[in-house]
PDB file of C-alpha atoms in Angstrom:
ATOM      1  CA  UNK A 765     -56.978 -53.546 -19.152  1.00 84.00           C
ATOM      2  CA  UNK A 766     -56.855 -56.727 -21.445  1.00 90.00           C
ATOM      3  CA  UNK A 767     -55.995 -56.777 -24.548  1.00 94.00           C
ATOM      4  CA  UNK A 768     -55.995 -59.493 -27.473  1.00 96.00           C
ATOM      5  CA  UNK A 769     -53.475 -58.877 -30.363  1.00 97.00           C
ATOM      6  CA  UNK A 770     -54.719 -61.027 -33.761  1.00 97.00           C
ATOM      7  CA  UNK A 771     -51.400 -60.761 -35.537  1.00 96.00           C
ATOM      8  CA  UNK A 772     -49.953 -63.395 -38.412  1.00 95.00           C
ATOM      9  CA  UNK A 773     -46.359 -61.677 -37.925  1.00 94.00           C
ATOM     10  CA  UNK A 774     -45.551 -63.255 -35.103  1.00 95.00           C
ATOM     11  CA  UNK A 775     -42.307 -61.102 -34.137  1.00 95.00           C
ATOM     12  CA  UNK A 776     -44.791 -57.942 -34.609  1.00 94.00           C
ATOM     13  CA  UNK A 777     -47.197 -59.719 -32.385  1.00 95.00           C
ATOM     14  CA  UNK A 778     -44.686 -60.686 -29.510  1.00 95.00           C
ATOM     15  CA  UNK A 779     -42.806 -57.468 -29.728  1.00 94.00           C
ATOM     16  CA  UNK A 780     -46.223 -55.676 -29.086  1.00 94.00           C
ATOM     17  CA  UNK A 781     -47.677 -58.235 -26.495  1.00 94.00           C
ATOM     18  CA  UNK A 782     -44.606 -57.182 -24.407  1.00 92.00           C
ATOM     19  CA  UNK A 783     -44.320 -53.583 -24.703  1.00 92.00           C
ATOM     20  CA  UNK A 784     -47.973 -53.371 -23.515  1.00 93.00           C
ATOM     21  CA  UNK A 785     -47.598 -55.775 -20.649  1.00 91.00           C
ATOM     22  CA  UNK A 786     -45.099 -53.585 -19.680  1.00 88.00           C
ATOM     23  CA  UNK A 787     -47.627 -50.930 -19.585  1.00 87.00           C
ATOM     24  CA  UNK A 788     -49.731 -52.557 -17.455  1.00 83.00           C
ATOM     25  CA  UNK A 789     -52.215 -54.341 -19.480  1.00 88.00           C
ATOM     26  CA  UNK A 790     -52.824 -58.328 -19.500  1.00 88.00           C
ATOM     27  CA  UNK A 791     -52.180 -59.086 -23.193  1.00 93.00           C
ATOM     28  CA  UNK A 792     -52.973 -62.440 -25.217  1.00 94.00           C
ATOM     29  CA  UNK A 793     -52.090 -63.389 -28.725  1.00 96.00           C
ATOM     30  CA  UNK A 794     -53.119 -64.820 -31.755  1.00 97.00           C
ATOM     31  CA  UNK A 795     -51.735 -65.681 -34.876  1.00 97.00           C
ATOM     32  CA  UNK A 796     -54.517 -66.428 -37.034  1.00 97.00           C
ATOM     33  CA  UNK A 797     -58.279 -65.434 -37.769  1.00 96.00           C
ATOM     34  CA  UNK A 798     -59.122 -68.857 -36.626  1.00 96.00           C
ATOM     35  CA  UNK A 799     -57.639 -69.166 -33.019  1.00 96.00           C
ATOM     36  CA  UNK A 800     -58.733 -64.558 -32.823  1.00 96.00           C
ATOM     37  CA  UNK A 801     -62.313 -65.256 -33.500  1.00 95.00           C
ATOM     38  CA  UNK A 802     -62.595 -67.865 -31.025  1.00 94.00           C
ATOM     39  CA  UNK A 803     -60.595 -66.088 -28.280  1.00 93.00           C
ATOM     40  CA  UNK A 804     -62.619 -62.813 -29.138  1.00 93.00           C
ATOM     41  CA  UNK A 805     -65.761 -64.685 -28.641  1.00 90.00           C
ATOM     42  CA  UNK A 806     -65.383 -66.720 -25.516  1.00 86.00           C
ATOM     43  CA  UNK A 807     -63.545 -63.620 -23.585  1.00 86.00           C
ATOM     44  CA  UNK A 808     -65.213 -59.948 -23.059  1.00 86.00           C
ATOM     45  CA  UNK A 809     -61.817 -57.807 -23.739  1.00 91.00           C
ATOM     46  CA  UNK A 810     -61.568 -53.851 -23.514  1.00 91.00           C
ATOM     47  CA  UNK A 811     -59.176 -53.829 -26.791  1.00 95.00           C
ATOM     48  CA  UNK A 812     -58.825 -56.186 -29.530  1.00 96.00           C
ATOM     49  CA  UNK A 813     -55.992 -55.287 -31.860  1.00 97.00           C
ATOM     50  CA  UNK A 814     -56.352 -56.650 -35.212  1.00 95.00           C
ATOM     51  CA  UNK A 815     -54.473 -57.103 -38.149  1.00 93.00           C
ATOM     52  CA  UNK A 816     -56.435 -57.301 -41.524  1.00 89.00           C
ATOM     53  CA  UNK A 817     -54.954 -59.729 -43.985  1.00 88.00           C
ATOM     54  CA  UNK A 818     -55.057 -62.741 -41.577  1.00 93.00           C
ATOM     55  CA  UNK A 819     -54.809 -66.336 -42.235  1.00 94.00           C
ATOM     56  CA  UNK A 820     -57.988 -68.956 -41.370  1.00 94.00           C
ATOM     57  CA  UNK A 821     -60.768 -65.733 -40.579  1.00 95.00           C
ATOM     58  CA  UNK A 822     -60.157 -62.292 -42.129  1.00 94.00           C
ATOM     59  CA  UNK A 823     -60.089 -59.818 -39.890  1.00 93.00           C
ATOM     60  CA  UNK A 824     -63.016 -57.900 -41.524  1.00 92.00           C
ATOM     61  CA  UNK A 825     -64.964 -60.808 -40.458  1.00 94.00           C
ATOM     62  CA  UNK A 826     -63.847 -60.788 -36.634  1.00 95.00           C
ATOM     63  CA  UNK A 827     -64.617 -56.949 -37.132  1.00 93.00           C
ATOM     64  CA  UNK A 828     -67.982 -56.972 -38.290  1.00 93.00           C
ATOM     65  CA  UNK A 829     -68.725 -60.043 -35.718  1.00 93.00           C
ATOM     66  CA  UNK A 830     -67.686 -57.873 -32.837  1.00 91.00           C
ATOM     67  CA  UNK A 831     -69.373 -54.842 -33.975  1.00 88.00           C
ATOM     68  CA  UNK A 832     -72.595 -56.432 -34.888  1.00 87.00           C
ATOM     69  CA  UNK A 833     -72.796 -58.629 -31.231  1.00 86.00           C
ATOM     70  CA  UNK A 834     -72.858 -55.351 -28.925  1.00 79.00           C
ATOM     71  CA  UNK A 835     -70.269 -56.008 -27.389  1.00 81.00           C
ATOM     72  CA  UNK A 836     -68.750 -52.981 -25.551  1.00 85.00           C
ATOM     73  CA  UNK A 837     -64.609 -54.578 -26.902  1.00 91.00           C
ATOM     74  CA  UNK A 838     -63.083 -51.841 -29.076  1.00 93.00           C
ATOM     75  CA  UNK A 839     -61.535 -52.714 -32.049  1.00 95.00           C
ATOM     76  CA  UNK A 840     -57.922 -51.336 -33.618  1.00 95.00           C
ATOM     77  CA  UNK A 841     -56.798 -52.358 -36.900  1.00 91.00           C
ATOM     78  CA  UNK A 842     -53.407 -52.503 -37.238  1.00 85.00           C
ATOM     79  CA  UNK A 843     -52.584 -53.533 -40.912  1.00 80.00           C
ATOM     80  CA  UNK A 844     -50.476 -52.375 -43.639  1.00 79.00           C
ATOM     81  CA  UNK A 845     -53.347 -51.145 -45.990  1.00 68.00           C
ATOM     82  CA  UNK A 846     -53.086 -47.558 -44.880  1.00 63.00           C
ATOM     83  CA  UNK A 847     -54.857 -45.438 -47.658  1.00 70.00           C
ATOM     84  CA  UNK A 848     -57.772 -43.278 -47.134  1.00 74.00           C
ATOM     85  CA  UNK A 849     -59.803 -45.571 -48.631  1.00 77.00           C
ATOM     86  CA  UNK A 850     -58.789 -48.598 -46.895  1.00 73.00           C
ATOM     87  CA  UNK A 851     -58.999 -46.382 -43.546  1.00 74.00           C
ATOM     88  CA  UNK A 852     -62.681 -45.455 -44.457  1.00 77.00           C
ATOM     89  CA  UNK A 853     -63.502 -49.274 -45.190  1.00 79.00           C
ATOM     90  CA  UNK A 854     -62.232 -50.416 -42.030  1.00 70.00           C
ATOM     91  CA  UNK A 855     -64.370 -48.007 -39.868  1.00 79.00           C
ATOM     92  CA  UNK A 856     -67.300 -48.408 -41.796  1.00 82.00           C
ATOM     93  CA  UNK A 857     -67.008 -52.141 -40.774  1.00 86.00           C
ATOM     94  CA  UNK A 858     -67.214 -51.553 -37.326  1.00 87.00           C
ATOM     95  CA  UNK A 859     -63.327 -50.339 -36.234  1.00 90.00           C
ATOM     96  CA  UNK A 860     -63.172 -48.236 -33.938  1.00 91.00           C
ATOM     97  CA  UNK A 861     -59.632 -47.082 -34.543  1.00 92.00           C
ATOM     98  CA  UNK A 862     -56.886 -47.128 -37.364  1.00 90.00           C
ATOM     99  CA  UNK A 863     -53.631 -47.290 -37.498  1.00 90.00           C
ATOM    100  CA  UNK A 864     -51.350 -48.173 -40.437  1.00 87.00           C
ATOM    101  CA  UNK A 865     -47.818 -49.951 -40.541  1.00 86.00           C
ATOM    102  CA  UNK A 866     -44.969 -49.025 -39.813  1.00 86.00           C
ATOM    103  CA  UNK A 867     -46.260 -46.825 -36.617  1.00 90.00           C
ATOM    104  CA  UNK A 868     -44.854 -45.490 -33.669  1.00 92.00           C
ATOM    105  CA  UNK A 869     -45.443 -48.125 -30.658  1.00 93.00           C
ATOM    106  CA  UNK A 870     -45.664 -44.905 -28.410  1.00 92.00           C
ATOM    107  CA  UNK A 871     -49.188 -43.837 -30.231  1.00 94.00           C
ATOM    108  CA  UNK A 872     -50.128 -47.468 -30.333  1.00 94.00           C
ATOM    109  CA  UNK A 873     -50.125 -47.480 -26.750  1.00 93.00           C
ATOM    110  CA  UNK A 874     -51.912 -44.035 -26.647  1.00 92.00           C
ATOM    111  CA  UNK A 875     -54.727 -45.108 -29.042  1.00 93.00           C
ATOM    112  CA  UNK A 876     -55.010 -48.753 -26.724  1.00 94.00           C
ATOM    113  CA  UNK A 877     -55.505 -46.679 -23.520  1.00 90.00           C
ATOM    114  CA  UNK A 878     -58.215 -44.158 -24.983  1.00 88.00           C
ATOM    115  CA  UNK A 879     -60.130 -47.252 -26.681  1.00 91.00           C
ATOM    116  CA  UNK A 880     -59.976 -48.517 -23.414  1.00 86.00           C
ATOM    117  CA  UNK A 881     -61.440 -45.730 -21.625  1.00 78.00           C
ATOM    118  CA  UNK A 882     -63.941 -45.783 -24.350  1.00 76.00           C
ATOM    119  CA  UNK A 883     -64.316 -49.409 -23.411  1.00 61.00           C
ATOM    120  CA  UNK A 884     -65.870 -49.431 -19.957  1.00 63.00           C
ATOM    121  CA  UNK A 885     -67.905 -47.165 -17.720  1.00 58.00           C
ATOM    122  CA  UNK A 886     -66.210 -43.663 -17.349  1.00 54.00           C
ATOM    123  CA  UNK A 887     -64.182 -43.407 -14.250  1.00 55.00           C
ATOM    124  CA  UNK A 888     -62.930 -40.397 -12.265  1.00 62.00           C
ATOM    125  CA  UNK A 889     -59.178 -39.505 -13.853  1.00 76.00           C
ATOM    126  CA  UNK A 890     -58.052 -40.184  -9.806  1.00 87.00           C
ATOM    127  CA  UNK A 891     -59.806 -42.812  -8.107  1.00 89.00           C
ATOM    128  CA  UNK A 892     -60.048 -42.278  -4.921  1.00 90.00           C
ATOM    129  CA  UNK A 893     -61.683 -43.924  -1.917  1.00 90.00           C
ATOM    130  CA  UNK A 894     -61.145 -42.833   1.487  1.00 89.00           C
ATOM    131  CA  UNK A 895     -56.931 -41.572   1.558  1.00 92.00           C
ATOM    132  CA  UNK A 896     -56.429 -43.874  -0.622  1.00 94.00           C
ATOM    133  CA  UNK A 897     -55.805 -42.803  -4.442  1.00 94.00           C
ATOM    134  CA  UNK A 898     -54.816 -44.358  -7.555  1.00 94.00           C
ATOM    135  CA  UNK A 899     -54.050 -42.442 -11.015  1.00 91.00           C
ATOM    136  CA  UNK A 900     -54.382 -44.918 -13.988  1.00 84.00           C
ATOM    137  CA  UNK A 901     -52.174 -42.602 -16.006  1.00 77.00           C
ATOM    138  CA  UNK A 902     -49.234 -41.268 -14.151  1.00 83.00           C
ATOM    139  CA  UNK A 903     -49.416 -45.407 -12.676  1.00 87.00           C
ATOM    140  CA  UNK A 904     -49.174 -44.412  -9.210  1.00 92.00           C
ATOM    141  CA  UNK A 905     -50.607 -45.003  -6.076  1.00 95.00           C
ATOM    142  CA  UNK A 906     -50.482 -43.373  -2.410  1.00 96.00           C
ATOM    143  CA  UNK A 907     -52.250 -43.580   0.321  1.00 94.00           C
ATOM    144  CA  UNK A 908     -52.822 -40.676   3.396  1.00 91.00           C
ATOM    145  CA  UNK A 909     -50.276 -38.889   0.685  1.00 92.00           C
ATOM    146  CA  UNK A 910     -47.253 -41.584   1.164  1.00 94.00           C
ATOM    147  CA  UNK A 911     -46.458 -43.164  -2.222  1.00 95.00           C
ATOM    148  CA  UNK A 912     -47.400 -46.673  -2.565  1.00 96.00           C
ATOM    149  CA  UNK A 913     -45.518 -49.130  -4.070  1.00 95.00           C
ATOM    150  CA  UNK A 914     -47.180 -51.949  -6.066  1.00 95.00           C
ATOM    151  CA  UNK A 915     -46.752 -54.282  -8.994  1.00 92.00           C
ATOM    152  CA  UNK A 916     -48.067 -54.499 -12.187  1.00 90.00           C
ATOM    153  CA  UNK A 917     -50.873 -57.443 -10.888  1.00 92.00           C
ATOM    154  CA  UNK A 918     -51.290 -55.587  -7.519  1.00 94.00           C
ATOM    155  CA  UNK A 919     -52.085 -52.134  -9.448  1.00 94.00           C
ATOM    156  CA  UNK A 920     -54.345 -53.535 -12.141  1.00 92.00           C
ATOM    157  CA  UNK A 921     -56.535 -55.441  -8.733  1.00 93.00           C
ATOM    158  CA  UNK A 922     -56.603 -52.587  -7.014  1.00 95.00           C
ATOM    159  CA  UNK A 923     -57.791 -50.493 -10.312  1.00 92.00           C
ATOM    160  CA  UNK A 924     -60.568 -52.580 -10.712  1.00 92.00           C
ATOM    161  CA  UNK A 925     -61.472 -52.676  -7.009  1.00 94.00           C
ATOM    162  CA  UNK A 926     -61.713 -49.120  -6.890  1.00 93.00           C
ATOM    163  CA  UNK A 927     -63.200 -48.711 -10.320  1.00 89.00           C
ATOM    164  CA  UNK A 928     -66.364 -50.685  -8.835  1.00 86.00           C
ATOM    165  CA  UNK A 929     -67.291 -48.120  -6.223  1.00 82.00           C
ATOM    166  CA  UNK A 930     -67.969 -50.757  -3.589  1.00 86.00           C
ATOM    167  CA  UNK A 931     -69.036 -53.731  -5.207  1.00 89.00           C
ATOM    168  CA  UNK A 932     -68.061 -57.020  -5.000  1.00 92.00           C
ATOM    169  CA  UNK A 933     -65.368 -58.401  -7.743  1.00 92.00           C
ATOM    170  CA  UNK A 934     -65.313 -61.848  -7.767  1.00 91.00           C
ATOM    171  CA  UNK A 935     -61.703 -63.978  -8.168  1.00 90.00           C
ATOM    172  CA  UNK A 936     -62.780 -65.261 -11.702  1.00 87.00           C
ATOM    173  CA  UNK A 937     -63.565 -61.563 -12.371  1.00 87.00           C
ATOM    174  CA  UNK A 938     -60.106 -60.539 -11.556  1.00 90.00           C
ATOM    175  CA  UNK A 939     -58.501 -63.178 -13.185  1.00 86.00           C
ATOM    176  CA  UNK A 940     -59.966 -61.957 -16.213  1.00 83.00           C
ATOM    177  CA  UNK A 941     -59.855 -58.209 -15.993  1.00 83.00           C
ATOM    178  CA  UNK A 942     -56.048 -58.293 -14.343  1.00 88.00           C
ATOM    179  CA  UNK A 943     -54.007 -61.449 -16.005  1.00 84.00           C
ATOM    180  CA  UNK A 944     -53.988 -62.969 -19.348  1.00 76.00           C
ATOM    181  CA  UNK A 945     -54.857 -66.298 -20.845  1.00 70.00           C
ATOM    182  CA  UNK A 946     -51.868 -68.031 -19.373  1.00 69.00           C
ATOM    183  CA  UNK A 947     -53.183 -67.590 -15.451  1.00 69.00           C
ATOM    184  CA  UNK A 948     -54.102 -71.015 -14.069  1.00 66.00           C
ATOM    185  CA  UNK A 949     -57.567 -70.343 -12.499  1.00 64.00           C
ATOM    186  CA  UNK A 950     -57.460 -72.622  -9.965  1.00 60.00           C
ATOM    187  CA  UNK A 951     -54.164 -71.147  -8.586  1.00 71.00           C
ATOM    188  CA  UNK A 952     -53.846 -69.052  -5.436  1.00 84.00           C
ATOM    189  CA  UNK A 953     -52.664 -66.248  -7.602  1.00 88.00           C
ATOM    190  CA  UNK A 954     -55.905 -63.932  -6.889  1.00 90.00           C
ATOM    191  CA  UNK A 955     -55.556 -64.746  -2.905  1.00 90.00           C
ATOM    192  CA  UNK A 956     -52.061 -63.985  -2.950  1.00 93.00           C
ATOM    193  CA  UNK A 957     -51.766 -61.426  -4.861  1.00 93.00           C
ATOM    194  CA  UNK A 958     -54.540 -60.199  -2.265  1.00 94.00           C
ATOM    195  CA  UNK A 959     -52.452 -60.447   0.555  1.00 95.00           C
ATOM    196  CA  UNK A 960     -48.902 -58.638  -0.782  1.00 96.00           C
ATOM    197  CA  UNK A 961     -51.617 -55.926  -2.045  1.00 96.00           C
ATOM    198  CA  UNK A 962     -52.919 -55.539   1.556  1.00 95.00           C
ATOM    199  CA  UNK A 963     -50.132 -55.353   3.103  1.00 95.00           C
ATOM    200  CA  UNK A 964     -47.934 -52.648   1.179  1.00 96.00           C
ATOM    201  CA  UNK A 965     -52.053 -50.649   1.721  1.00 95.00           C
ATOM    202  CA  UNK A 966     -51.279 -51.207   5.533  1.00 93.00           C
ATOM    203  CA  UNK A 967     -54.133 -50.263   8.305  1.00 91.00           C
ATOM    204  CA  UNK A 968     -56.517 -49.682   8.389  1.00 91.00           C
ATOM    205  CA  UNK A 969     -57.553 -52.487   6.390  1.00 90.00           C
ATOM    206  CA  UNK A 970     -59.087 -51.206   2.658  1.00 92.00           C
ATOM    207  CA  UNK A 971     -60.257 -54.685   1.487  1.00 94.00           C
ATOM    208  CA  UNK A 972     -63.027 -56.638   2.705  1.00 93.00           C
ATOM    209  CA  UNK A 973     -63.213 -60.437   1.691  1.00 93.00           C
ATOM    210  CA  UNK A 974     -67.019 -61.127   0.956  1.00 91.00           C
ATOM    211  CA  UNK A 975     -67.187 -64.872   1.904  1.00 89.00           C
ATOM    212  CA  UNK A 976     -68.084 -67.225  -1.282  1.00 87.00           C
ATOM    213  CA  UNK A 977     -68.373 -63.692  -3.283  1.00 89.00           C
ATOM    214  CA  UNK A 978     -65.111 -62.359  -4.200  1.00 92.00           C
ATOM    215  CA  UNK A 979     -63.581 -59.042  -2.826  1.00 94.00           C
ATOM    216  CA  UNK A 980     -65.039 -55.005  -2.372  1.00 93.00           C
ATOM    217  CA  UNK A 981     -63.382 -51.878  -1.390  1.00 91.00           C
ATOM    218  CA  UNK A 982     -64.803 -50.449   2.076  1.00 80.00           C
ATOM    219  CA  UNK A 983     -63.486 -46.986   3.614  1.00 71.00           C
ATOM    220  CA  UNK A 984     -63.128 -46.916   6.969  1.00 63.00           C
TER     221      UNK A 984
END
């Protein structure tokens, strides 16, 4: 999942960047309207969680500009105005979620993962394809019923592979569904984060390289 947190407090913003990359999710930050709009606008993310009263753009703004482009990105506001009335205005903006401060970073996370379901096609709770299966909320992965055990990169490449139901995920794809703004794209990351993944699957093989395409998940 990937995530962009618009947040002016930058110790809130960092503290919560980290506690949901260790979730699982690929996580960027902002720390004003300004630099959030952009970011919002030049990458498709499943969860954008936004803080009102922001410097440069106001976060209504960013809000109503999400909401009002189609775009499938799910919006939490995270702010301090936490009355009815300020909860009402938010969602009547376009929010798809509210939550005030101080909260509990346990429901944050809760909240992040259903807007995220909400976020992209629905998927089966277990993915499964062939004896392989993953389970996006227990985190865990086995395959012909032997646990399987994968990194936080590895696990979020192999969600999306299976998520796609056979078709072909591109590297550029992956780099944007899996890692956050910091990936270099023209690393080897993708490829080798590819081959650790296939190995720890083991045989037979479970990913097919699609030359000049990208990557699919075949059972054999």
């Amino acid at each position: 999942m990937r995530v962009l947190v618009i947040e002016d407090e930058r110790n809130l913003a960092d503290a919560v960047a980290r506690g949901l990359r260790r979730e699982g999710m690929a996580v960027d930050t902002a720390y004003n309207g300004t630099d959030g709009q952009e970011m919002a606008t030049v990458t498709r993310y499943d969860v954008v969680v936004l803080d009102r009263d922001l410097p440069g753009v106001h976060g209504d703004v960013i809000c109503t500009e999400l909401a009002a482009s189609g775009s499938l990105t799910r919006v939490l506001m995270l702010t301090a105005s936490g009355t009815v009335a300020d909860r009402v205005e938010g969602l009547g903006i376009g929010a798809d979620d509210y939550l005030a401060k101080p909260f509990a970073f346990e429901e944050l996370v809760a909240r992040v993962r259903a807007l995220g379901r909400r976020a992209t096609p629905p998927a089966p709770p277990v993915l499964t394809v062939g004896d392989v299966e993953l389970d996006p909320a227990r985190r865990v992965v086995s395959r012909a019923g032997r646990p399987v055990d994968l990194t936080r990169k590895e696990f979020g490449v192999l969600e999306v592979l299976l998520s796609a139901r056979g078709a072909v995920i591109s590297s550029e794809e992956l780099l944007e569904r899996v890692w956050d703004a910091n990936a270099d794209p023209f690393t080897t990351t993708v490829r080798v984060t590819m081959m650790t993944l296939r190995k720890k699957l083991g045989d037979p093989p479970l990913i097919e390289t699609v030359v000049g395409a990208g990557y699919r998940v075949t059972p054999r």
